[in-house]
Every structure is written in C-alpha cells, then in structure tokens.
Amino acid sequence: MNATVVDHVGGLAWSEDPRGIELNALRIDFEGASPHSVSLPRRGPIRLTEFAEADALSTVRDDLLEAERSLGGPSVLRWRADGLGGAVTNEARLIDEPLPWGGGPGRGLPQTPNRLDRWSRANAGEIMPNVMTPLSWSVIADPLDRGFHVPWGDWTEGRRFVAMYDGYVYFNIGLMLELIQQRFGLTGAHFLEAVGGPEAAAVEQNGDSNRATRIRWTKLVRQVPYLLRWLRDQDTLPKRWPQERAIAEAERDRLKALDLPELSDRDILRELTRSSAESERQVIFLMRAQSAVYAAAQGLLWAIDRWLGIEKRNLVLSVLQGVPGIRTQDGNLALRRIAERASRESDAVDFVRTRRAEEIWPSLHGADLPASLVWLRQDLDEFIDEYGHRAAGELEIAEPRWAEQPELILDTFREYVLNPEQGTADETVARQRQVRIDAERQIKDELFRYPLGYLRWPLFRAQIHQARRLQPLRENPKFTLLELSQQQRTLWKTLTARWIDAGLLSQDDDIYYLLFEEMATLARRSEDPVVGARMRSRIRRRRAQFAEWRQTPAPPLRDPRGEVIGLRSVSVDAVVHEGEATESNDAAGSDGPSALRGIAASAGVAEGVAHVADSPAVGREIQSGQILVARFTDPGWTPIFPLAAAVVTEIGGVLSHGAIVAREFGIPAVVNVQKATEFIRSGDTLRVDGSNGEVTILDRA
C-alpha cells in the first residue's frame, strides 16, 4: 500500500551518494521539519513507500538518471511531490560538492572516541607533511594502524592510531602516552622529546628538571614479565631485518620483471593487490622497529637525566651519531663522493657550472658527451638506480621520485660540485665516529665520579649498544618499503596511461584521486559508462577538496573528537626576548637578540644567515654555509644538509629523520621550534645551539 504523501514534500535527489559511501545507490533527500534521506536502487521496483508515493520516487529516479545521461556525469536535481502521486523535478546539474576521504568523526573512527585520545601532527607531520591523496591514504592508513597495534595486543583493541582530519594525517599521541604512563608507569616526557610535537614544546617551555624521576615503580614492577618478553622481541628485530629485507627486495624484483604490455587491467590490479600484502608486512615490521627505537632512546634520555643531570644531555646526542649502515646516510655520502671527484676535474666542473640542474641529466645522456665525462654519467646512473626511489614527502604516492625527475637531486649535486669546501664524505664519517667514541668515554668518566657509577656504567653501556643496534631500523625498513613502492607506482602509471587512452581519465595524476577499491571497480567495469562517469566525478570533486584543504595548514593538536586544541606553546609567544616571552618586541623593532626554544637534536653551535624554506624546491636553493629553517625535513631533503651550517625545524624530535642525519653530518640542529618559519625570515643572522636547543636571532635582515 502506498503511503499518503503530503503536498509540497521535496528536496534534492542525487544519482550518486554525495558522501561517497554507497557506491551503487541513488540518494533522495527530504527537506522540511524532519529532514531525512533514503537510498534507491538504480533500477527495479521501489518499496520505500513509507516516505512518499512509489510513483513519485520512480519519477524522480527516471528524471535523475536522464539528467545523468544528458549532463555526462553524476547529477543532482531538485524535486517536489505534486500532491497527485507524482513529482516535479528541475534545476538539474552535475554534482560539484567536495568529496572528502580519510578519517575523522564518522569516517573510520569510533563514534564515541576515547577521552584519552589526542591527535598530534608530531612525526606524522614529518613523514606525511602535506594533504594526502586518496590513493595514498587508502594504501597506507590501515597498515600503519595495524602495525602500531601488533606489539600491544588487547591493550589497544578498539582504538585507532592513525586518522585523517581535513586531509592531514594525525597519530594518536594520547594513546601512546597512555601506554607509556598508565600501563608501564614511565615518564612520557622522554617519549615526547624523542617524537616532538606541541606537547613536547610545552615540556621544554616549563623547563621541568625533575621530569626524569616521575616513574611509577609499582606499575612498572607489575609489567616486568611483559617488558622482558618485549625486550626479547626487540632484540630479535636487527637479526630478522636481513630476512625481511630480502623478502621485500624479491617482491620488488618480481614486479620489475613483469611484462606489463601482456597484462590486462585486471591482471595488474591482481598484482598490485598481491604486492600490497607484502607492503603491509613491511609496514608492520617498520612500526615494530619504530617502537623499539623510540624505547631505546627514551631509556638513554632517562639514564642521562637521572644519573648525570639534564645539562649533560648533549652526550646522548653524541653517542647516537656516527652509526654505520643507515641507508639514507649512505645515499647522501655516495652523492658527495661523486661530487668530490667531479670538483677535482676541470671538465666536470665546467660541465656542471654551465648547466642548470634540469639540463644536467639530458646532457649526460646525449650523444655528444665527451669521453672525459663518461665516468660521471655512469656514477650518477648507478646512484639513481640505487637511490632514485627517494623523494620529499615520499610516503605520498603522487610525489615524483628522483628517478623520474633527476633534477630534484641534481641541483643539490651541483651545489656540492661548486662548493667543495664543506669537507669530504670520508672526513665526515671519521669525525663523527670519533665524536661518538669521545662522548662514550666522557659518560664513563662522569659516571665513575660517583660511588654507584661502577654499577651504572655496564647498564648504560648496554643501553647505548642496544640503541645503536636499533637506530638503523628507524630508516632502513622505510628505505626498502619505498623501493617496493616505486615498482608499484610503475604499475599505477601503466593503468593511468591505458585509462587516459580509453577516455576514462583525463590527466596523468587523476589516478591519485581514486581510492584503491575504486581503482579495482574501474578495472572490472571499465566498459560501463556509468562507472567511468562516476569515477571522473569523484576525481573532479576530490581535486576541489584537495585544493581547499591545502589552503589551510594543519593544526598541530586535536582533541578526542578532532576539535583543534590551542596551546600557548604553539604560538609565537614562546619567543624569548631578553628573557621575556613576547612577539611585540620584535614588531617594535628592538635591536636586542631574540631566542626561540626547541629540542636539542644535534650538538654544536653554528652561526649563519637563515634560508627559510616552505617547500623542498625552496630548500634546494640553499647556499653553502646558510642555516636551513623549515617546517620539517625528511630523507628527501637531507642531501642538502652538508651545505647547511645548521638546521632548524618546526616539527621533529631527537629521532626525527632530519635529526638523525644532522648528527651523522655533525651539523648543529634544533627541532620542534614552534612557528620557526613564521618568526624567522630569510636573511636573518642566527646562532643555532644544538646542544641546548636554542635558536638566537642575532640580526634581522
């Protein structure tokens, strides 16, 4: 029986769910005193008669599908019941509303969040600095989340570790602190120092020298059995890594060997699905390794604070440098060694000096390359073959790799060749190794000044040894994961080229605006014009959403429901001007030195002119001897470090990628300097104290 419809009932009708949730249904919105929506099948009988006459809804559906055919894509129109069992429609148009993706309330997160959840850009802002495309999010989000939960089992069940708000990725720092403080009774301050973020800045501003003593020993003792098992598991990670690496490299080589022209679209999707399972395995190992590395660093920070005092903190930074086997550092050194040889040969210097970065690669591979430069082509080819999968913001699949755009790394190489005075790679390695040895000896001497020092030194030495063993796992699993990702990217680009030829896509980067499951749908039903039109609509709408989100920087911290948390330590009020926190002194033109506080990340003091970079492209414009000031740095940035006198970043902690590489190069670094790129201007003269975590503005540009 048809329900009686009230005259003037109406609303909007959509040929595709505007929220992007239901893939194959029409959505009919009812406006009025009790607004609601219903879903209708695209064809077949309509039984949802409690809301309106079936005939009226059938008319709306027919007109909606006709609008979709005539307009060429998912459409929306306004409808109104005529009071006679039918409906009147008008104002048909293509759906233009932005289409969100990712997490946030109602999209992958519990409807009732845990009150202890706290969403932070710390670390997430370093490895995923920008708005993440739908494809990247759909590939990386769940493996990252599962990888975090593996070591903790039931303790974190039902809680989310990774979420997306307004396009930016956040990690649940509240959940991590809950584990550290409430489960184990440990201090969270050292974890915050290792990871960075606005809450770490608050700790630094408070200057709490007693933070290391806040261990709740009763809780810790109760967890000793678990901790022993966990420590044994940690100890196996360096031993397991060679096998994990071999498995990932075998999958990389398998993808590289595929005869792509012989594979159908469905075959390629099957290969990507199979390979994604291996990627997930690698991500889970990476997350386990991260947990172990952070725990080892926390132990060192606690021991130095508790046994020698916070003023000796720079010794921890020193014993963690000069560690061999970090593949990101190996790549930086390899590029410098090529540049060192080039700087000693006049033909190579002239070749580099007379060409812009984007001209070097095609000139090296031109038919008229002089015989004296064949070695340079071969060495750079080998470098790109080994390290060409790197990029800035490299967990974003849409970011071009060095192998695809060699100029992304050759402009840095050019600076190396033309500015060889920064010292050789071998000198850097030897110097940092000696710094590490000297720091370890100093710690031993300092401990032996106290009665209990002879008992504490073996424990400290064991902690140093464990931290060094684990530190390469902060970088190397990600390096290998990205090698595999580069081959997967080749498959995605193959699909893109095919679908552009078939008229399914319009631009080379369209595919990054589809979720992985939507790509599978397109591969299976590429002949269906409705599916093709729907996907093009989603791409168009997500592009609009992407552009909108990119206009607003990500707030550093959010509460359990995703609402922005405002912290005083996140503002420029954290600036200390002649001992007084104020921003207005500088605005008034005061000539006195101003200082910003952050986390000491790499020991030493350096002075120089600031080069403020809001993007990797601007970062690569740094001149030798300048101080790099950036929101973040990741492995894609770090080849420019040897050119810098020091590094200052807004995001990061003691174990940030940039901090690790700065220590390996012996460059002073201060990280987690809130709003550094806003307060410091290019051309300002700075003093960077990487031992005490202070950046002083000596002179304004």
mmCIF file of C-alpha atoms in Angstrom, residues 80-319:
data_model
loop_
_atom_site.group_PDB
_atom_site.id
_atom_site.type_symbol
_atom_site.label_atom_id
_atom_site.label_comp_id
_atom_site.label_asym_id
_atom_site.label_seq_id
_atom_site.Cartn_x
_atom_site.Cartn_y
_atom_site.Cartn_z
ATOM 1 C CA ARG A 80 8.822 18.237 -5.315
ATOM 2 C CA ALA A 81 5.812 15.973 -4.890
ATOM 3 C CA ASP A 82 2.820 17.327 -6.853
ATOM 4 C CA GLY A 83 0.200 16.043 -4.382
ATOM 5 C CA LEU A 84 -1.273 13.739 -7.006
ATOM 6 C CA GLY A 85 1.094 10.815 -6.523
ATOM 7 C CA GLY A 86 3.680 12.158 -8.931
ATOM 8 C CA ALA A 87 6.637 14.544 -8.745
ATOM 9 C CA VAL A 88 8.064 17.603 -10.484
ATOM 10 C CA THR A 89 11.843 17.997 -10.979
ATOM 11 C CA ASN A 90 14.051 20.907 -12.054
ATOM 12 C CA GLU A 91 17.475 22.592 -11.587
ATOM 13 C CA ALA A 92 19.463 19.538 -12.706
ATOM 14 C CA ARG A 93 23.272 19.966 -12.575
ATOM 15 C CA LEU A 94 26.432 17.959 -12.147
ATOM 16 C CA ILE A 95 27.390 17.185 -8.548
ATOM 17 C CA ASP A 96 30.038 19.735 -7.544
ATOM 18 C CA GLU A 97 30.167 19.344 -3.762
ATOM 19 C CA PRO A 98 33.669 18.437 -2.492
ATOM 20 C CA LEU A 99 34.061 14.741 -1.699
ATOM 21 C CA PRO A 100 36.095 14.105 1.488
ATOM 22 C CA TRP A 101 38.088 10.961 2.157
ATOM 23 C CA GLY A 102 40.013 9.532 5.065
ATOM 24 C CA GLY A 103 39.364 9.577 8.795
ATOM 25 C CA GLY A 104 37.703 11.966 11.152
ATOM 26 C CA PRO A 105 34.461 11.501 13.080
ATOM 27 C CA GLY A 106 32.218 9.003 11.326
ATOM 28 C CA ARG A 107 34.877 8.056 8.751
ATOM 29 C CA GLY A 108 36.970 5.242 10.171
ATOM 30 C CA LEU A 109 36.936 6.367 13.797
ATOM 31 C CA PRO A 110 34.717 5.253 16.667
ATOM 32 C CA GLN A 111 31.508 7.250 17.013
ATOM 33 C CA THR A 112 32.281 7.610 20.730
ATOM 34 C CA PRO A 113 36.005 8.415 20.953
ATOM 35 C CA ASN A 114 38.059 7.508 23.992
ATOM 36 C CA ARG A 115 38.523 10.500 26.268
ATOM 37 C CA LEU A 116 42.304 9.914 26.366
ATOM 38 C CA ASP A 117 42.734 10.078 22.587
ATOM 39 C CA ARG A 118 44.732 13.071 21.433
ATOM 40 C CA TRP A 119 45.589 13.541 17.775
ATOM 41 C CA SER A 120 49.001 15.035 17.009
ATOM 42 C CA ARG A 121 50.930 16.002 13.902
ATOM 43 C CA ALA A 122 54.168 15.102 15.701
ATOM 44 C CA ASN A 123 56.076 12.650 13.490
ATOM 45 C CA ALA A 124 53.069 12.440 11.136
ATOM 46 C CA GLY A 125 53.822 15.995 10.021
ATOM 47 C CA GLU A 126 57.379 14.962 9.245
ATOM 48 C CA ILE A 127 56.765 11.792 7.234
ATOM 49 C CA MET A 128 53.423 12.893 5.701
ATOM 50 C CA PRO A 129 53.757 16.689 5.666
ATOM 51 C CA ASN A 130 51.072 17.661 3.177
ATOM 52 C CA VAL A 131 47.482 16.790 2.362
ATOM 53 C CA MET A 132 47.490 13.091 1.443
ATOM 54 C CA THR A 133 45.826 11.993 -1.773
ATOM 55 C CA PRO A 134 43.006 9.429 -1.617
ATOM 56 C CA LEU A 135 45.089 6.653 -3.211
ATOM 57 C CA SER A 136 47.977 7.129 -0.777
ATOM 58 C CA TRP A 137 45.619 7.215 2.194
ATOM 59 C CA SER A 138 43.771 4.076 1.114
ATOM 60 C CA VAL A 139 47.070 2.201 0.717
ATOM 61 C CA ILE A 140 48.948 3.301 3.852
ATOM 62 C CA ALA A 141 46.355 4.064 6.570
ATOM 63 C CA ASP A 142 45.260 0.591 7.662
ATOM 64 C CA PRO A 143 48.747 -0.998 7.518
ATOM 65 C CA LEU A 144 50.105 1.839 9.669
ATOM 66 C CA ASP A 145 47.283 1.341 12.133
ATOM 67 C CA ARG A 146 47.678 -2.437 12.288
ATOM 68 C CA GLY A 147 51.441 -2.139 12.571
ATOM 69 C CA PHE A 148 51.101 0.047 15.646
ATOM 70 C CA HIS A 149 48.745 -2.399 17.381
ATOM 71 C CA VAL A 150 50.836 -5.547 16.813
ATOM 72 C CA PRO A 151 53.166 -5.140 19.839
ATOM 73 C CA TRP A 152 50.339 -4.242 22.226
ATOM 74 C CA GLY A 153 47.652 -6.831 21.514
ATOM 75 C CA ASP A 154 44.453 -6.439 23.531
ATOM 76 C CA TRP A 155 45.725 -3.319 25.302
ATOM 77 C CA THR A 156 44.886 -1.104 22.338
ATOM 78 C CA GLU A 157 41.978 -3.064 20.858
ATOM 79 C CA GLY A 158 39.184 -0.841 19.554
ATOM 80 C CA ARG A 159 41.381 2.259 19.487
ATOM 81 C CA ARG A 160 42.547 3.999 16.347
ATOM 82 C CA PHE A 161 46.195 5.064 15.977
ATOM 83 C CA VAL A 162 46.009 6.800 12.574
ATOM 84 C CA ALA A 163 43.362 9.277 11.431
ATOM 85 C CA MET A 164 42.920 11.977 8.831
ATOM 86 C CA TYR A 165 41.422 15.388 9.535
ATOM 87 C CA ASP A 166 40.914 17.880 6.713
ATOM 88 C CA GLY A 167 43.296 15.887 4.527
ATOM 89 C CA TYR A 168 46.189 15.770 7.019
ATOM 90 C CA VAL A 169 47.338 12.604 8.782
ATOM 91 C CA TYR A 170 47.449 12.515 12.601
ATOM 92 C CA PHE A 171 48.790 9.962 15.073
ATOM 93 C CA ASN A 172 47.085 9.237 18.383
ATOM 94 C CA ILE A 173 49.741 10.546 20.736
ATOM 95 C CA GLY A 174 47.258 10.268 23.600
ATOM 96 C CA LEU A 175 47.119 6.501 23.116
ATOM 97 C CA MET A 176 50.912 6.267 23.068
ATOM 98 C CA LEU A 177 51.259 8.330 26.234
ATOM 99 C CA GLU A 178 48.554 6.222 27.875
ATOM 100 C CA LEU A 179 50.611 3.089 27.229
ATOM 101 C CA ILE A 180 53.841 4.660 28.455
ATOM 102 C CA GLN A 181 52.498 6.424 31.542
ATOM 103 C CA GLN A 182 49.443 4.491 32.716
ATOM 104 C CA ARG A 183 50.297 0.995 31.548
ATOM 105 C CA PHE A 184 54.022 0.987 32.374
ATOM 106 C CA GLY A 185 54.310 3.903 34.794
ATOM 107 C CA LEU A 186 57.119 5.513 32.787
ATOM 108 C CA THR A 187 57.558 9.214 32.181
ATOM 109 C CA GLY A 188 56.084 10.487 28.943
ATOM 110 C CA ALA A 189 58.454 13.465 28.754
ATOM 111 C CA HIS A 190 61.270 11.476 27.178
ATOM 112 C CA PHE A 191 58.938 9.956 24.621
ATOM 113 C CA LEU A 192 57.724 13.452 23.719
ATOM 114 C CA GLU A 193 61.303 14.603 23.372
ATOM 115 C CA ALA A 194 62.039 11.725 21.003
ATOM 116 C CA VAL A 195 58.938 12.285 18.852
ATOM 117 C CA GLY A 196 58.455 16.069 19.180
ATOM 118 C CA GLY A 197 55.176 17.946 18.820
ATOM 119 C CA PRO A 198 53.404 20.777 20.652
ATOM 120 C CA GLU A 199 53.215 18.908 23.941
ATOM 121 C CA ALA A 200 56.993 18.386 23.840
ATOM 122 C CA ALA A 201 57.307 22.143 23.321
ATOM 123 C CA ALA A 202 55.241 22.699 26.446
ATOM 124 C CA VAL A 203 57.619 20.466 28.428
ATOM 125 C CA GLU A 204 60.598 22.419 27.082
ATOM 126 C CA GLN A 205 58.999 25.753 27.982
ATOM 127 C CA ASN A 206 58.236 24.582 31.514
ATOM 128 C CA GLY A 207 61.867 23.544 31.979
ATOM 129 C CA ASP A 208 60.950 20.798 34.442
ATOM 130 C CA SER A 209 64.297 19.326 35.527
ATOM 131 C CA ASN A 210 62.603 16.683 37.685
ATOM 132 C CA ARG A 211 60.715 15.069 34.812
ATOM 133 C CA ALA A 212 63.047 12.052 34.719
ATOM 134 C CA THR A 213 62.094 10.944 38.234
ATOM 135 C CA ARG A 214 58.390 10.515 37.541
ATOM 136 C CA ILE A 215 58.489 6.763 37.083
ATOM 137 C CA ARG A 216 55.694 4.944 38.929
ATOM 138 C CA TRP A 217 57.667 1.979 40.117
ATOM 139 C CA THR A 218 54.698 -0.068 41.349
ATOM 140 C CA LYS A 219 53.155 -0.064 37.871
ATOM 141 C CA LEU A 220 56.484 -0.770 36.248
ATOM 142 C CA VAL A 221 57.201 -3.746 38.501
ATOM 143 C CA ARG A 222 53.792 -5.285 37.700
ATOM 144 C CA GLN A 223 54.672 -5.179 33.987
ATOM 145 C CA VAL A 224 58.129 -6.746 34.327
ATOM 146 C CA PRO A 225 57.082 -10.111 32.750
ATOM 147 C CA TYR A 226 55.641 -8.332 29.734
ATOM 148 C CA LEU A 227 58.627 -5.983 29.474
ATOM 149 C CA LEU A 228 61.047 -8.923 29.472
ATOM 150 C CA ARG A 229 59.151 -10.572 26.618
ATOM 151 C CA TRP A 230 59.035 -7.274 24.776
ATOM 152 C CA LEU A 231 62.768 -6.678 25.227
ATOM 153 C CA ARG A 232 63.493 -10.155 23.866
ATOM 154 C CA ASP A 233 61.346 -9.332 20.860
ATOM 155 C CA GLN A 234 63.227 -6.059 20.406
ATOM 156 C CA ASP A 235 66.494 -7.926 20.449
ATOM 157 C CA THR A 236 65.383 -10.155 17.558
ATOM 158 C CA LEU A 237 64.489 -7.256 15.239
ATOM 159 C CA PRO A 238 68.029 -6.492 13.975
ATOM 160 C CA LYS A 239 68.535 -10.223 13.416
ATOM 161 C CA ARG A 240 65.266 -10.562 11.492
ATOM 162 C CA TRP A 241 65.772 -7.479 9.359
ATOM 163 C CA PRO A 242 68.084 -9.063 6.707
ATOM 164 C CA GLN A 243 65.436 -11.714 6.009
ATOM 165 C CA GLU A 244 62.634 -9.121 5.868
ATOM 166 C CA ARG A 245 64.697 -7.002 3.523
ATOM 167 C CA ALA A 246 65.390 -9.967 1.239
ATOM 168 C CA ILE A 247 61.660 -10.775 1.011
ATOM 169 C CA ALA A 248 60.771 -7.176 0.114
ATOM 170 C CA GLU A 249 63.544 -6.958 -2.473
ATOM 171 C CA ALA A 250 62.399 -10.224 -4.041
ATOM 172 C CA GLU A 251 58.892 -8.779 -4.428
ATOM 173 C CA ARG A 252 60.390 -5.574 -5.857
ATOM 174 C CA ASP A 253 62.337 -7.583 -8.442
ATOM 175 C CA ARG A 254 59.285 -9.701 -9.275
ATOM 176 C CA LEU A 255 57.267 -6.583 -10.097
ATOM 177 C CA LYS A 256 60.154 -5.160 -12.107
ATOM 178 C CA ALA A 257 60.251 -8.330 -14.231
ATOM 179 C CA LEU A 258 56.538 -8.269 -15.146
ATOM 180 C CA ASP A 259 55.737 -7.975 -18.853
ATOM 181 C CA LEU A 260 53.203 -5.175 -18.398
ATOM 182 C CA PRO A 261 52.015 -4.932 -22.041
ATOM 183 C CA GLU A 262 50.904 -8.567 -21.784
ATOM 184 C CA LEU A 263 48.826 -7.971 -18.651
ATOM 185 C CA SER A 264 45.206 -6.878 -18.641
ATOM 186 C CA ASP A 265 43.922 -4.165 -16.310
ATOM 187 C CA ARG A 266 42.549 -6.841 -14.007
ATOM 188 C CA ASP A 267 45.874 -8.672 -14.051
ATOM 189 C CA ILE A 268 47.683 -5.501 -12.992
ATOM 190 C CA LEU A 269 45.180 -4.938 -10.175
ATOM 191 C CA ARG A 270 45.741 -8.518 -9.016
ATOM 192 C CA GLU A 271 49.494 -7.923 -8.995
ATOM 193 C CA LEU A 272 49.020 -4.705 -7.032
ATOM 194 C CA THR A 273 46.765 -6.459 -4.527
ATOM 195 C CA ARG A 274 49.292 -9.253 -4.059
ATOM 196 C CA SER A 275 52.129 -6.773 -3.696
ATOM 197 C CA SER A 276 50.130 -4.656 -1.246
ATOM 198 C CA ALA A 277 50.020 -7.638 1.098
ATOM 199 C CA GLU A 278 53.831 -7.684 1.137
ATOM 200 C CA SER A 279 53.908 -3.916 1.651
ATOM 201 C CA GLU A 280 51.656 -4.338 4.659
ATOM 202 C CA ARG A 281 54.039 -6.913 6.117
ATOM 203 C CA GLN A 282 56.873 -4.444 5.719
ATOM 204 C CA VAL A 283 54.883 -1.599 7.281
ATOM 205 C CA ILE A 284 54.079 -3.780 10.300
ATOM 206 C CA PHE A 285 57.775 -4.593 10.725
ATOM 207 C CA LEU A 286 58.600 -0.896 10.331
ATOM 208 C CA MET A 287 56.147 0.073 13.069
ATOM 209 C CA ARG A 288 57.510 -2.598 15.412
ATOM 210 C CA ALA A 289 61.006 -1.292 14.738
ATOM 211 C CA GLN A 290 59.928 2.303 15.396
ATOM 212 C CA SER A 291 58.536 1.268 18.763
ATOM 213 C CA ALA A 292 61.824 -0.395 19.677
ATOM 214 C CA VAL A 293 63.968 2.537 18.515
ATOM 215 C CA TYR A 294 61.908 5.061 20.476
ATOM 216 C CA ALA A 295 62.027 2.887 23.592
ATOM 217 C CA ALA A 296 65.823 2.614 23.409
ATOM 218 C CA ALA A 297 66.203 6.377 23.003
ATOM 219 C CA GLN A 298 63.838 7.007 25.921
ATOM 220 C CA GLY A 299 65.971 4.735 28.080
ATOM 221 C CA LEU A 300 69.115 6.684 27.227
ATOM 222 C CA LEU A 301 67.474 10.043 27.871
ATOM 223 C CA TRP A 302 66.131 8.842 31.218
ATOM 224 C CA ALA A 303 69.507 7.466 32.300
ATOM 225 C CA ILE A 304 71.460 10.589 31.394
ATOM 226 C CA ASP A 305 68.935 12.870 33.131
ATOM 227 C CA ARG A 306 68.705 10.712 36.231
ATOM 228 C CA TRP A 307 72.376 9.813 36.685
ATOM 229 C CA LEU A 308 74.306 12.770 35.227
ATOM 230 C CA GLY A 309 71.777 15.595 35.005
ATOM 231 C CA ILE A 310 69.927 17.241 32.156
ATOM 232 C CA GLU A 311 72.868 19.555 31.437
ATOM 233 C CA LYS A 312 74.751 16.514 30.065
ATOM 234 C CA ARG A 313 72.006 15.791 27.522
ATOM 235 C CA ASN A 314 74.258 16.591 24.571
ATOM 236 C CA LEU A 315 76.254 13.439 25.371
ATOM 237 C CA VAL A 316 73.252 11.279 24.421
ATOM 238 C CA LEU A 317 73.063 13.034 21.065
ATOM 239 C CA SER A 318 76.755 12.409 20.507
ATOM 240 C CA VAL A 319 76.724 8.680 21.291
#
